mmCIF file of C-alpha atoms and ligand atoms in Angstrom:
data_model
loop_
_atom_site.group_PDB
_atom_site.id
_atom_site.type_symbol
_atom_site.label_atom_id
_atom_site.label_comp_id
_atom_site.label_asym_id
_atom_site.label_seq_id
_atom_site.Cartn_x
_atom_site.Cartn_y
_atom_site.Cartn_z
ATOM 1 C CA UNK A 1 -8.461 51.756 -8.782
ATOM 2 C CA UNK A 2 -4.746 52.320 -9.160
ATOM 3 C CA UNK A 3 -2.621 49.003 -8.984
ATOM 4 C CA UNK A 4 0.721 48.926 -7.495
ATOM 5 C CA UNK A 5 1.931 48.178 -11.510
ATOM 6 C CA UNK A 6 0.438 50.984 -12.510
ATOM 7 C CA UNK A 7 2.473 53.079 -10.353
ATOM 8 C CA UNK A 8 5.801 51.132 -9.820
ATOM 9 C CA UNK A 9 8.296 52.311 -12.215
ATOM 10 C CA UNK A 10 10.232 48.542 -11.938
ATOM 11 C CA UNK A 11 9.390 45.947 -14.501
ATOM 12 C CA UNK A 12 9.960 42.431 -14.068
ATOM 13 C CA UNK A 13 13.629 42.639 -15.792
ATOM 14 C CA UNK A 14 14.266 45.236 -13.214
ATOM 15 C CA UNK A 15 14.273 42.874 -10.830
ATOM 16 C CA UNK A 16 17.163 41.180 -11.373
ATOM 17 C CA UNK A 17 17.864 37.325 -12.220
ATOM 18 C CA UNK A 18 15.888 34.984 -9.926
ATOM 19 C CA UNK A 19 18.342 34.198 -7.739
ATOM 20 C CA UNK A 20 18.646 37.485 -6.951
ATOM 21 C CA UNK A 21 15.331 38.489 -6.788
ATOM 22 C CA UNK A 22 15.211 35.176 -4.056
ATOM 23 C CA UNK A 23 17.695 36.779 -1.995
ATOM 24 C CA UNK A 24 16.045 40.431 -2.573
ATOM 25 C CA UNK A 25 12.727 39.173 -0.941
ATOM 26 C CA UNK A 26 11.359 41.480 1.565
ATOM 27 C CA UNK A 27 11.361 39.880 4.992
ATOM 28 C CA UNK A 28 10.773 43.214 7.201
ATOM 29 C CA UNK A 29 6.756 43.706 7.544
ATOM 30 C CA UNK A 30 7.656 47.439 8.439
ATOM 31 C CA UNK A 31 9.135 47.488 4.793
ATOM 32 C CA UNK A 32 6.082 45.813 2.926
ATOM 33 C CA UNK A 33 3.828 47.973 4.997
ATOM 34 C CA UNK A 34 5.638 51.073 3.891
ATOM 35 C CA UNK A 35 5.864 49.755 0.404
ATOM 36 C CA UNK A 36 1.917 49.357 0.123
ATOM 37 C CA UNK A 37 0.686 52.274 1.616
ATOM 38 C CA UNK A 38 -0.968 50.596 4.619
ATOM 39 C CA UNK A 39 -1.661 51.357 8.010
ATOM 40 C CA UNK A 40 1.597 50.781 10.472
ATOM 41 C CA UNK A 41 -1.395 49.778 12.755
ATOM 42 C CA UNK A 42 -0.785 46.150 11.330
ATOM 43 C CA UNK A 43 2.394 46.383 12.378
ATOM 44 C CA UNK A 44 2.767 45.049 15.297
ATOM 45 C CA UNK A 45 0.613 41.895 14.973
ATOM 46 C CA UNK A 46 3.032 41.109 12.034
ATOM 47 C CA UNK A 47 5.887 41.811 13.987
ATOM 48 C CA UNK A 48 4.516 39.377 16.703
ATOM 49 C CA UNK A 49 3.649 36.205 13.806
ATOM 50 C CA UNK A 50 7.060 36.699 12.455
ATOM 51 C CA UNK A 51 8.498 35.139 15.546
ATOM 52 C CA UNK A 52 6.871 31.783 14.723
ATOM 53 C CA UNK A 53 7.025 32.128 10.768
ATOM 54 C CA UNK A 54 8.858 34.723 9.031
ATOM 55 C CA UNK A 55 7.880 37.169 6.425
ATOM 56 C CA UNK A 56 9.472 36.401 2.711
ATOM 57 C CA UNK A 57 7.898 37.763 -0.249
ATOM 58 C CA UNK A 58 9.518 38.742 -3.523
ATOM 59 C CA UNK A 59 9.158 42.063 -5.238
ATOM 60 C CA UNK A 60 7.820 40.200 -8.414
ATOM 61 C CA UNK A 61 4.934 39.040 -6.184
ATOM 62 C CA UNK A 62 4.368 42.552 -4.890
ATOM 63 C CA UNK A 63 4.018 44.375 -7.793
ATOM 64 C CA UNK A 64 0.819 42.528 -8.208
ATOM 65 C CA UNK A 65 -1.218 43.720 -5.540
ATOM 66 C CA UNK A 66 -2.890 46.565 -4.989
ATOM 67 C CA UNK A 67 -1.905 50.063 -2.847
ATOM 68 C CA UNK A 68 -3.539 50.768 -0.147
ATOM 69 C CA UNK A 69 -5.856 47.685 0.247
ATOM 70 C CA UNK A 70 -5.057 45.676 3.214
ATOM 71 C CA UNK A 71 -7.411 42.925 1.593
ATOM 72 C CA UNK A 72 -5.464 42.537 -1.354
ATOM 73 C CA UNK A 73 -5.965 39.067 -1.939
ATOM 74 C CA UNK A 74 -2.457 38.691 -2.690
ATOM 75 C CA UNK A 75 -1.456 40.889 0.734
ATOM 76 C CA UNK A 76 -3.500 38.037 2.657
ATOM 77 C CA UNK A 77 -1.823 35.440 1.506
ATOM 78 C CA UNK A 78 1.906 36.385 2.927
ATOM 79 C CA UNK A 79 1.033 39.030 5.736
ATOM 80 C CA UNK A 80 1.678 37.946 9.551
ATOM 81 C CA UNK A 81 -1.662 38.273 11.212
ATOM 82 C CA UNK A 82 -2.566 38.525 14.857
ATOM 83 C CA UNK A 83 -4.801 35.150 14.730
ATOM 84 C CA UNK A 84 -2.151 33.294 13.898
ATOM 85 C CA UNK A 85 -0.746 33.342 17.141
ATOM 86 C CA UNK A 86 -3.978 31.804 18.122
ATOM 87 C CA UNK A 87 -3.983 28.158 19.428
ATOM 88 C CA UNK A 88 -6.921 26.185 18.090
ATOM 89 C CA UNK A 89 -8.074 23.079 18.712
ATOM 90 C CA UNK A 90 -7.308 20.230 15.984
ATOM 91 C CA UNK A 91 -4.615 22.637 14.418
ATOM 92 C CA UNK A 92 -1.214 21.391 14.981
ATOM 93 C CA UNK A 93 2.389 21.215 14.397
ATOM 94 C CA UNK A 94 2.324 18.724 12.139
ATOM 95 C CA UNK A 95 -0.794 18.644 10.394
ATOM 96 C CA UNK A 96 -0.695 15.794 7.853
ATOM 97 C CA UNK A 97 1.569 13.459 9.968
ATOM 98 C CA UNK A 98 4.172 13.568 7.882
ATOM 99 C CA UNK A 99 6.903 13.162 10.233
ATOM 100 C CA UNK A 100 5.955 9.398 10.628
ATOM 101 C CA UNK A 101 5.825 9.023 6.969
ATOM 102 C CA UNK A 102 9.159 9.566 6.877
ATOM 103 C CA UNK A 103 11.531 6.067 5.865
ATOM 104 C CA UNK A 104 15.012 8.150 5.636
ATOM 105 C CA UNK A 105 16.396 11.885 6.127
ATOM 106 C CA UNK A 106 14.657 14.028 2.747
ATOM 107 C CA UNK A 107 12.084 11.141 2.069
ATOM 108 C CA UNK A 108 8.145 11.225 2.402
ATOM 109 C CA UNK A 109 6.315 8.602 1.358
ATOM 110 C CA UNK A 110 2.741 8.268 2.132
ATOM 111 C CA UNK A 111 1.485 6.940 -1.588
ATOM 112 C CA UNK A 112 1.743 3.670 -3.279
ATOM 113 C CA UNK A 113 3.605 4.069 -6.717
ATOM 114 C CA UNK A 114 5.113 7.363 -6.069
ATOM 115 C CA UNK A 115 7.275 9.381 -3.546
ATOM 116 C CA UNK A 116 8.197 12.884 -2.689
ATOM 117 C CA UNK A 117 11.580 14.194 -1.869
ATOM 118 C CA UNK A 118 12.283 16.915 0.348
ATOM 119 C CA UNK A 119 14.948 18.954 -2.096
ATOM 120 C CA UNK A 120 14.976 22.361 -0.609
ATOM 121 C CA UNK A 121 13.835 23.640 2.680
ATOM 122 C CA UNK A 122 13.802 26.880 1.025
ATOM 123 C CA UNK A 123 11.160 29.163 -0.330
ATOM 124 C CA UNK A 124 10.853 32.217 -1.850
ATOM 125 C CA UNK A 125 7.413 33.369 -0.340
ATOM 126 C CA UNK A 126 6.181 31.648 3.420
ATOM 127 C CA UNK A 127 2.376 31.753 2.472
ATOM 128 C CA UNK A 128 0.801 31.839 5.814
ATOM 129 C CA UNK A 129 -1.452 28.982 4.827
ATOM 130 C CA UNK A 130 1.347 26.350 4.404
ATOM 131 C CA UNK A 131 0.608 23.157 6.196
ATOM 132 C CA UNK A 132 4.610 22.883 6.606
ATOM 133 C CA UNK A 133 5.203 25.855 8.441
ATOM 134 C CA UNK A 134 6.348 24.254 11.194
ATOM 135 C CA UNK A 135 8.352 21.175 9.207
ATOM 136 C CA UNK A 136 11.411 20.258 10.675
ATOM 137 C CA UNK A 137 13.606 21.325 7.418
ATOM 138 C CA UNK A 138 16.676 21.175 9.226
ATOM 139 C CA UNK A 139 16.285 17.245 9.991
ATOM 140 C CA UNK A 140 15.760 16.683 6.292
ATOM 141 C CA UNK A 141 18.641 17.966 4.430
ATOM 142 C CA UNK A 142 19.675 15.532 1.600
ATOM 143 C CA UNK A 143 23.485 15.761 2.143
ATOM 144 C CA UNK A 144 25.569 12.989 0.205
ATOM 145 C CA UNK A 145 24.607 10.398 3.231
ATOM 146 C CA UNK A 146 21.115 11.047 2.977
ATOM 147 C CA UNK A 147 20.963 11.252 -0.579
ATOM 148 C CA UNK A 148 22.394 7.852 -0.927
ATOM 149 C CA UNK A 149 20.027 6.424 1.112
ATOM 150 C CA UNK A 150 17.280 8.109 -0.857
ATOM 151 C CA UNK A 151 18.298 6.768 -3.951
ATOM 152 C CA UNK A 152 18.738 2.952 -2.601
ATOM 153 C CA UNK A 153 15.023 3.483 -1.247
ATOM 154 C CA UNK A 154 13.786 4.481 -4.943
ATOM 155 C CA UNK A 155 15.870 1.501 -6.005
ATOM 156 C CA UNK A 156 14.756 -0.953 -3.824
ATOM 157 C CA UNK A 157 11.107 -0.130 -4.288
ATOM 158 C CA UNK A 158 10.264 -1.035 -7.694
ATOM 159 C CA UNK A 159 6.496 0.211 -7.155
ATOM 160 C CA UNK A 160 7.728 3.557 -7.605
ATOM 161 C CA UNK A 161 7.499 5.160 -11.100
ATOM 162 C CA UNK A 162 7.072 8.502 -9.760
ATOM 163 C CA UNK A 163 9.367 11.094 -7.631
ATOM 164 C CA UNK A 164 7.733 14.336 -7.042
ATOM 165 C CA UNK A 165 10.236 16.878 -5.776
ATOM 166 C CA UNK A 166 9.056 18.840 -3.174
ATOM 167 C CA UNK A 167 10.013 21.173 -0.247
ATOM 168 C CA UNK A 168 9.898 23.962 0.410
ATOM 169 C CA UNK A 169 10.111 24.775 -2.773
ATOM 170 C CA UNK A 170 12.186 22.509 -5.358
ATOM 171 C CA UNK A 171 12.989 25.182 -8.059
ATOM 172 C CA UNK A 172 14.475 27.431 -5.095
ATOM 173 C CA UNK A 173 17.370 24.692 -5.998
ATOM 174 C CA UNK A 174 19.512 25.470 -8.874
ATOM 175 C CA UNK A 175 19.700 24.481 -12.246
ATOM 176 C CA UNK A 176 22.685 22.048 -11.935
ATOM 177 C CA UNK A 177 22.019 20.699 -8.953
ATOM 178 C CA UNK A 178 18.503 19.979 -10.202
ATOM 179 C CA UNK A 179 20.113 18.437 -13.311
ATOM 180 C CA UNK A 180 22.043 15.891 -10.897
ATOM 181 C CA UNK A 181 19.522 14.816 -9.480
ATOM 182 C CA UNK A 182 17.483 13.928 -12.486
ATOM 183 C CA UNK A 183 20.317 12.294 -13.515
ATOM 184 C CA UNK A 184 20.516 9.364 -10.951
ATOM 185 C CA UNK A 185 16.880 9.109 -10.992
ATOM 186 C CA UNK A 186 16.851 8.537 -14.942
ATOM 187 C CA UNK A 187 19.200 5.180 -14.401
ATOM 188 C CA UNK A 188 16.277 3.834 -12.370
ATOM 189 C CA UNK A 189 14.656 2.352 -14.930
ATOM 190 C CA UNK A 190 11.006 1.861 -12.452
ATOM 191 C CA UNK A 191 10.908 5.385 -12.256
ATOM 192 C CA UNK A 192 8.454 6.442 -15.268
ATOM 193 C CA UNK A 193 7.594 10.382 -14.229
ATOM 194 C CA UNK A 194 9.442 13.036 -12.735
ATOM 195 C CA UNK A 195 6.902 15.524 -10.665
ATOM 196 C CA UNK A 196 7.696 18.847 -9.530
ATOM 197 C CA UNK A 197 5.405 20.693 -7.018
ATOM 198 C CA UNK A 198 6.815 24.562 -7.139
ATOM 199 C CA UNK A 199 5.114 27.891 -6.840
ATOM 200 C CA UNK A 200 8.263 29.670 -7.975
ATOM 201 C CA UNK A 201 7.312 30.332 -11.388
ATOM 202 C CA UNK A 202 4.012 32.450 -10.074
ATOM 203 C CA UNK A 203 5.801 34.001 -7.592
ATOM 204 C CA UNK A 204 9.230 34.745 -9.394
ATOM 205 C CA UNK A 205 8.317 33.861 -13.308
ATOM 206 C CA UNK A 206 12.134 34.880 -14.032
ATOM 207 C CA UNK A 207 13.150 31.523 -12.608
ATOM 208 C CA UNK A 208 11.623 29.925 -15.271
ATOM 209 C CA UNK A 209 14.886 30.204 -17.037
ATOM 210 C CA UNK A 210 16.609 29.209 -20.748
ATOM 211 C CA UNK A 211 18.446 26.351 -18.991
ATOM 212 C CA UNK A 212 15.672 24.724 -16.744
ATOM 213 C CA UNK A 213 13.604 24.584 -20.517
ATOM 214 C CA UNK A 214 16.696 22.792 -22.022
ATOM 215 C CA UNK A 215 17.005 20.611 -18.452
ATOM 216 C CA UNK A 216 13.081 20.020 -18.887
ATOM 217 C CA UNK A 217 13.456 19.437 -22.902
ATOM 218 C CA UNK A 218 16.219 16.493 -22.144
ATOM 219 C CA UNK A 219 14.096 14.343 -19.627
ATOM 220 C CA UNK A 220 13.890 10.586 -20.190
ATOM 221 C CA UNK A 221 11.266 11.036 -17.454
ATOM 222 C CA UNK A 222 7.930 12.528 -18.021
ATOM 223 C CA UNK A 223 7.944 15.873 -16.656
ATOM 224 C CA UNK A 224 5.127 17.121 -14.904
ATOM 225 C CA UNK A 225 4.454 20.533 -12.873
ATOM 226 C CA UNK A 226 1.861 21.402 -10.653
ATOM 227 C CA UNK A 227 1.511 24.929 -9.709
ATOM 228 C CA UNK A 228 0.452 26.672 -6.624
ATOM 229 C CA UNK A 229 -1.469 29.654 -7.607
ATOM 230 C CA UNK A 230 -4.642 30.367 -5.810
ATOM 231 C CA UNK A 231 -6.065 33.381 -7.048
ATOM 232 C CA UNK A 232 -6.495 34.913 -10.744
ATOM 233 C CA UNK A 233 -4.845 38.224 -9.523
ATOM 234 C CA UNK A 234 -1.482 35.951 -9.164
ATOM 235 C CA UNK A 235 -1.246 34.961 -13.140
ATOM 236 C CA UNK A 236 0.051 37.688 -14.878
ATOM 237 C CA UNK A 237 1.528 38.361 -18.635
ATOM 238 C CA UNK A 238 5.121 37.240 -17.162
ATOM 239 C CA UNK A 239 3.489 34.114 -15.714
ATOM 240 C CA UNK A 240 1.529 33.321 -18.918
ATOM 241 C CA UNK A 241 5.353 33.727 -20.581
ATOM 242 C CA UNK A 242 6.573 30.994 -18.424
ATOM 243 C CA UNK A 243 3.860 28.640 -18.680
ATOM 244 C CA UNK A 244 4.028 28.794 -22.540
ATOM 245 C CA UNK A 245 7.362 28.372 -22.194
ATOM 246 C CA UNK A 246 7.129 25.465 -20.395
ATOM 247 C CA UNK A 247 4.565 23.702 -22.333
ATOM 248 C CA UNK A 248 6.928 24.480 -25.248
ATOM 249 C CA UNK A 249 9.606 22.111 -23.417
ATOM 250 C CA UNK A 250 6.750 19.084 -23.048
ATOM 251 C CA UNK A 251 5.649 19.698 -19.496
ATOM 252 C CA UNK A 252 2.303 18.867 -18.294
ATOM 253 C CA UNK A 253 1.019 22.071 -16.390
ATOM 254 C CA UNK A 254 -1.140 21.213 -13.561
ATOM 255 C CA UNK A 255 -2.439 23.751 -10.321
ATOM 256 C CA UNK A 256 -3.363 22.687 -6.776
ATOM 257 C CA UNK A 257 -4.811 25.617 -5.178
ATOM 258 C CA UNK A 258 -6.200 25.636 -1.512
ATOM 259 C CA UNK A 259 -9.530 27.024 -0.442
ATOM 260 C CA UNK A 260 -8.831 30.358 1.838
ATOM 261 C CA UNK A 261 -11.069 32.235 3.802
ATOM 262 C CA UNK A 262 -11.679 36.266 2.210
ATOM 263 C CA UNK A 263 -9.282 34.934 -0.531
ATOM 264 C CA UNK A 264 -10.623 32.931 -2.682
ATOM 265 C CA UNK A 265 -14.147 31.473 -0.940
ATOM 266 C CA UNK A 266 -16.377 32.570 -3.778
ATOM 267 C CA UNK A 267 -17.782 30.703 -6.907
ATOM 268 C CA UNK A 268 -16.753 34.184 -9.318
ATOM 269 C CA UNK A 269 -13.092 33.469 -7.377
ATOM 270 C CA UNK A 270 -12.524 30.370 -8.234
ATOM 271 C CA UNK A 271 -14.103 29.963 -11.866
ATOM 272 C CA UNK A 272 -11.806 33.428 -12.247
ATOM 273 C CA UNK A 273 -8.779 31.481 -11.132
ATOM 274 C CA UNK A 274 -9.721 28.407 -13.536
ATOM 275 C CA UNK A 275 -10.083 30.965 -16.551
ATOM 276 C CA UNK A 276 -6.858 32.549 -16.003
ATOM 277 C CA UNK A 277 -4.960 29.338 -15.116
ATOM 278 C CA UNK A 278 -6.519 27.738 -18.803
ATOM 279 C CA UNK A 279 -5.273 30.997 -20.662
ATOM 280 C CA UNK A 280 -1.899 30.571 -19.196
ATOM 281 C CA UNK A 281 -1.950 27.080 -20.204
ATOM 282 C CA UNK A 282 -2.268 25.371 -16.836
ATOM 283 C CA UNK A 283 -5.401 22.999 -16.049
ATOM 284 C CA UNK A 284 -6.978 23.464 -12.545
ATOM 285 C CA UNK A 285 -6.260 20.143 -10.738
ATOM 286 C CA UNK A 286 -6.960 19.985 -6.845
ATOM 287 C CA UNK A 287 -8.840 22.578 -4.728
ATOM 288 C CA UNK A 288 -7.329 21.580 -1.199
ATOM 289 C CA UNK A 289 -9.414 21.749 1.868
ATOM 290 C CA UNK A 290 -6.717 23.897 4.619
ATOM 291 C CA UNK A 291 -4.268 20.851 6.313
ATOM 292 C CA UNK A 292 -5.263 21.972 10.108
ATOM 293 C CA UNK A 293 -1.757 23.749 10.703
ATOM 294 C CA UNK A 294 -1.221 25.727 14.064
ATOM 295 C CA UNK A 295 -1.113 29.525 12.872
ATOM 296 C CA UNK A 296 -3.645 28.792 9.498
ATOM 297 C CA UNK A 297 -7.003 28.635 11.629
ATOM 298 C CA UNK A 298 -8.587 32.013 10.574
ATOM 299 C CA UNK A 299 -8.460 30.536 6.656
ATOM 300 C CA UNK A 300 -10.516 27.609 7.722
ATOM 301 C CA UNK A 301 -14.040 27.068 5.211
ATOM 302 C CA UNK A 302 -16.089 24.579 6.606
ATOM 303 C CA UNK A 303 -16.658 21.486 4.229
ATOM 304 C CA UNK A 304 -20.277 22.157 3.700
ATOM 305 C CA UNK A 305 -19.249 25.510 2.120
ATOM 306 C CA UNK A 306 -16.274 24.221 0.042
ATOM 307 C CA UNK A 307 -18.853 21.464 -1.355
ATOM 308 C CA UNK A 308 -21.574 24.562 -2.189
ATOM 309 C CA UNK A 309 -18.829 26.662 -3.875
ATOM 310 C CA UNK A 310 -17.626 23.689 -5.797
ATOM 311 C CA UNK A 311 -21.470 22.961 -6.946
ATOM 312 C CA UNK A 312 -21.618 26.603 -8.366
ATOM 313 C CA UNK A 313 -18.564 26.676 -10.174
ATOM 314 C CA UNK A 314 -19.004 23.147 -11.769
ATOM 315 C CA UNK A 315 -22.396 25.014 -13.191
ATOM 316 C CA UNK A 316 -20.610 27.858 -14.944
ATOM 317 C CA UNK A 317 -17.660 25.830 -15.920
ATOM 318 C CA UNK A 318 -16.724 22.921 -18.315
ATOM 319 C CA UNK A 319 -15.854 20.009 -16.161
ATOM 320 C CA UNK A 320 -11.819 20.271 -17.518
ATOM 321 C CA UNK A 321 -12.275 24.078 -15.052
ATOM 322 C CA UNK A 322 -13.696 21.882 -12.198
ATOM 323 C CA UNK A 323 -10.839 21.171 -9.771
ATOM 324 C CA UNK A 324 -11.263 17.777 -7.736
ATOM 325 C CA UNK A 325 -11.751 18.838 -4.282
ATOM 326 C CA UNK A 326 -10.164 16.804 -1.555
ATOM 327 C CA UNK A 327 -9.314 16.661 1.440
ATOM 328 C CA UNK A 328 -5.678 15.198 2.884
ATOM 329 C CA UNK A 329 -6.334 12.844 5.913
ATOM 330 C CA UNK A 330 -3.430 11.265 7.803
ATOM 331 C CA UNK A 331 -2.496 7.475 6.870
ATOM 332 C CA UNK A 332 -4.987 7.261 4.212
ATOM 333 C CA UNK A 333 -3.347 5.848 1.043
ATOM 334 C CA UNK A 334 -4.526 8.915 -1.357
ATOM 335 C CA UNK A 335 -6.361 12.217 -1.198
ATOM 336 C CA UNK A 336 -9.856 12.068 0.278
ATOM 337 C CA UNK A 337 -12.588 13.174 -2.556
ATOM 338 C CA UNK A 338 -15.264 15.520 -1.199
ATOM 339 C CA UNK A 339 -17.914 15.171 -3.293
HETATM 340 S S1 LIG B 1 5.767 27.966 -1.409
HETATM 341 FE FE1 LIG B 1 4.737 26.065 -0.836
HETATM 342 S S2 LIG B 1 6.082 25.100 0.684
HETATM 343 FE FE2 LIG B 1 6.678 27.267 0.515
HETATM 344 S S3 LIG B 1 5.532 28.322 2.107
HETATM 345 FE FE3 LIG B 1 4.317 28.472 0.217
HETATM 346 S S4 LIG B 1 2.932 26.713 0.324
HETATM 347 FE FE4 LIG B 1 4.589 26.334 1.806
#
């Protein structure tokens, strides 16, 4: 089996600093076709997702999947498929009703004690899963206005010792700006834990950079990251760097994952994700039943199958491998266990 590594002649320095490799993200399916030796007959499918959710996936992320195999389980993940243009019952716009969770412009909060801030509207892969595919970014900018407002929320409410940053993806943000942000938060003396939901550093491990360690290193908050990786073929020597580097700095390294069809809907799958997340130095955290999103359908498991997988793995694993799977249901005040 030849890997695309194996052949490319790029290594991950030759991609460039992060923000480049953000911009540098291919976006033309013809391109990542053409790039992974696959059949142009997929072509036009792609080409006719793309008009409700665009392509973006970074060459870092490419060079991890395999030529030739239009089942890659990476390739799944980030290529526009036909059935996505599918309208299902019970799979909508707005999937987790977020939209009425929503106090003031860049503000979500749906959990007592903690909050999540919309910081970025940007990402640097659209996963085809993602329950905010169809999230009105544009409504939710934090510009100075908004921003205020955010922070007299956080203020106001002194039941909140945790802000998760969230998008999009947060760490598509830069370093300074991130920095400023931490910055007000850290004079509100309620808030205990800073929380940052990104799947940048598995997709582009460069952005885990010298001056988001020193930002991390700094924190009167407690930092915490959870990860988005959601198969083993996605953790890599250059994301092991950057999750050793980030323990290093005092973060706690969490994963969520999310259970996709002819991705990862095995036991050997998922115990193989938990294995490589522990050697990289991340713990396995939530395995997410799919948020019915319009366009996500054909990655649907059914419950009963999630709970059989979940009984398999939690026989070949030690319990700290076992994710907690769950289930997000509209207004309830916390994940829903599936047990
Ligand atoms: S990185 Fe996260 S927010 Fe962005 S498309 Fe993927 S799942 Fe959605």
């Amino acid at each position: 089996m030849i890997t695309r590594s194996e052949l490319s002649v790029q290594t991950i320095s030759d991609f460039g600093c992060w923000q480049e490799q953000l911009a540098g993200a291919i976006t033309s399916p013809e391109q990542l076709l053409t790039m992974l030796q696959l059949s142009p007959e997929l072509l036009s499918p792609a080409l006719k997702a793309c008009q409700e959710f665009p392509l973006r996936v970074p060459h870092a992320y490419i060079n991890r999947m395999e030529l030739g195999n239009a089942n890659d389980p990476l390739l799944r993940q980030v290529l526009p498929v036909g059935e996505e243009c599918e309208h299902i019952e019970g799979f909508g716009l707005d999937p987790l009703a977020e939209q009425s969770q929503n106090p003031t412009d860049g503000v979500i909060h749906k959990y007592h004690g903690r909050l999540l801030l919309i910081v970025s509207g940007a990402c640097a892969v659209n996963c085809r899963f993602c329950f905010r595919r169809h999230f009105p970014y544009q409504d939710n900018r934090l510009d100075r206005d908004s921003w205020n407002s955010a922070m007299e929320y956080i203020r106001s409410d002194t039941s909140i010792k945790e802000v998760i940053l969230s998008g999009g993806d947060p760490l598509a943000t830069s370093d300074r700006r991130l920095e400023k942000i931490a910055a007000e938060l850290n004079h509100i003396d309620h808030v205990e834990t800073l929380r940052i939901h990104s799947r940048l550093p598995i997709v582009i491990p460069d952005r885990v950079t010298d001056d988001l360690i020193n930002w991390f290193a700094r924190q009167r908050l407690q930092p915490v990251m959870v990860l988005h990786a959601n198969h083993a073929n996605e953790i890599d020597d250059s994301v092991r760097e950057a999750m050793f580097r980030l323990k290093q700095a005092g973060v706690t390294l969490l994963n969520q994952a999310v259970l996709l069809k002819g991705i990862n809907d095995s036991a050997s799958a998922l115990i193989q994700l938990g294995e490589a997340l522990f050697k990289a130095g991340v713990l396995p955290y939530y395995l997410h039943l799919l948020d019915p999103v319009h366009g996500a359908a054909h990655f649907d498991i059914p419950e009963v199958k999630a709970t059989r997988l979940l009984k398999e793995v939690m026989a070949n694993c030690p319990g700290y491998l076992v994710p907690k799977l769950v289930r997000e249901i509209p207004g309830r005040l916390g994940k829903t266990w599936i047990s």
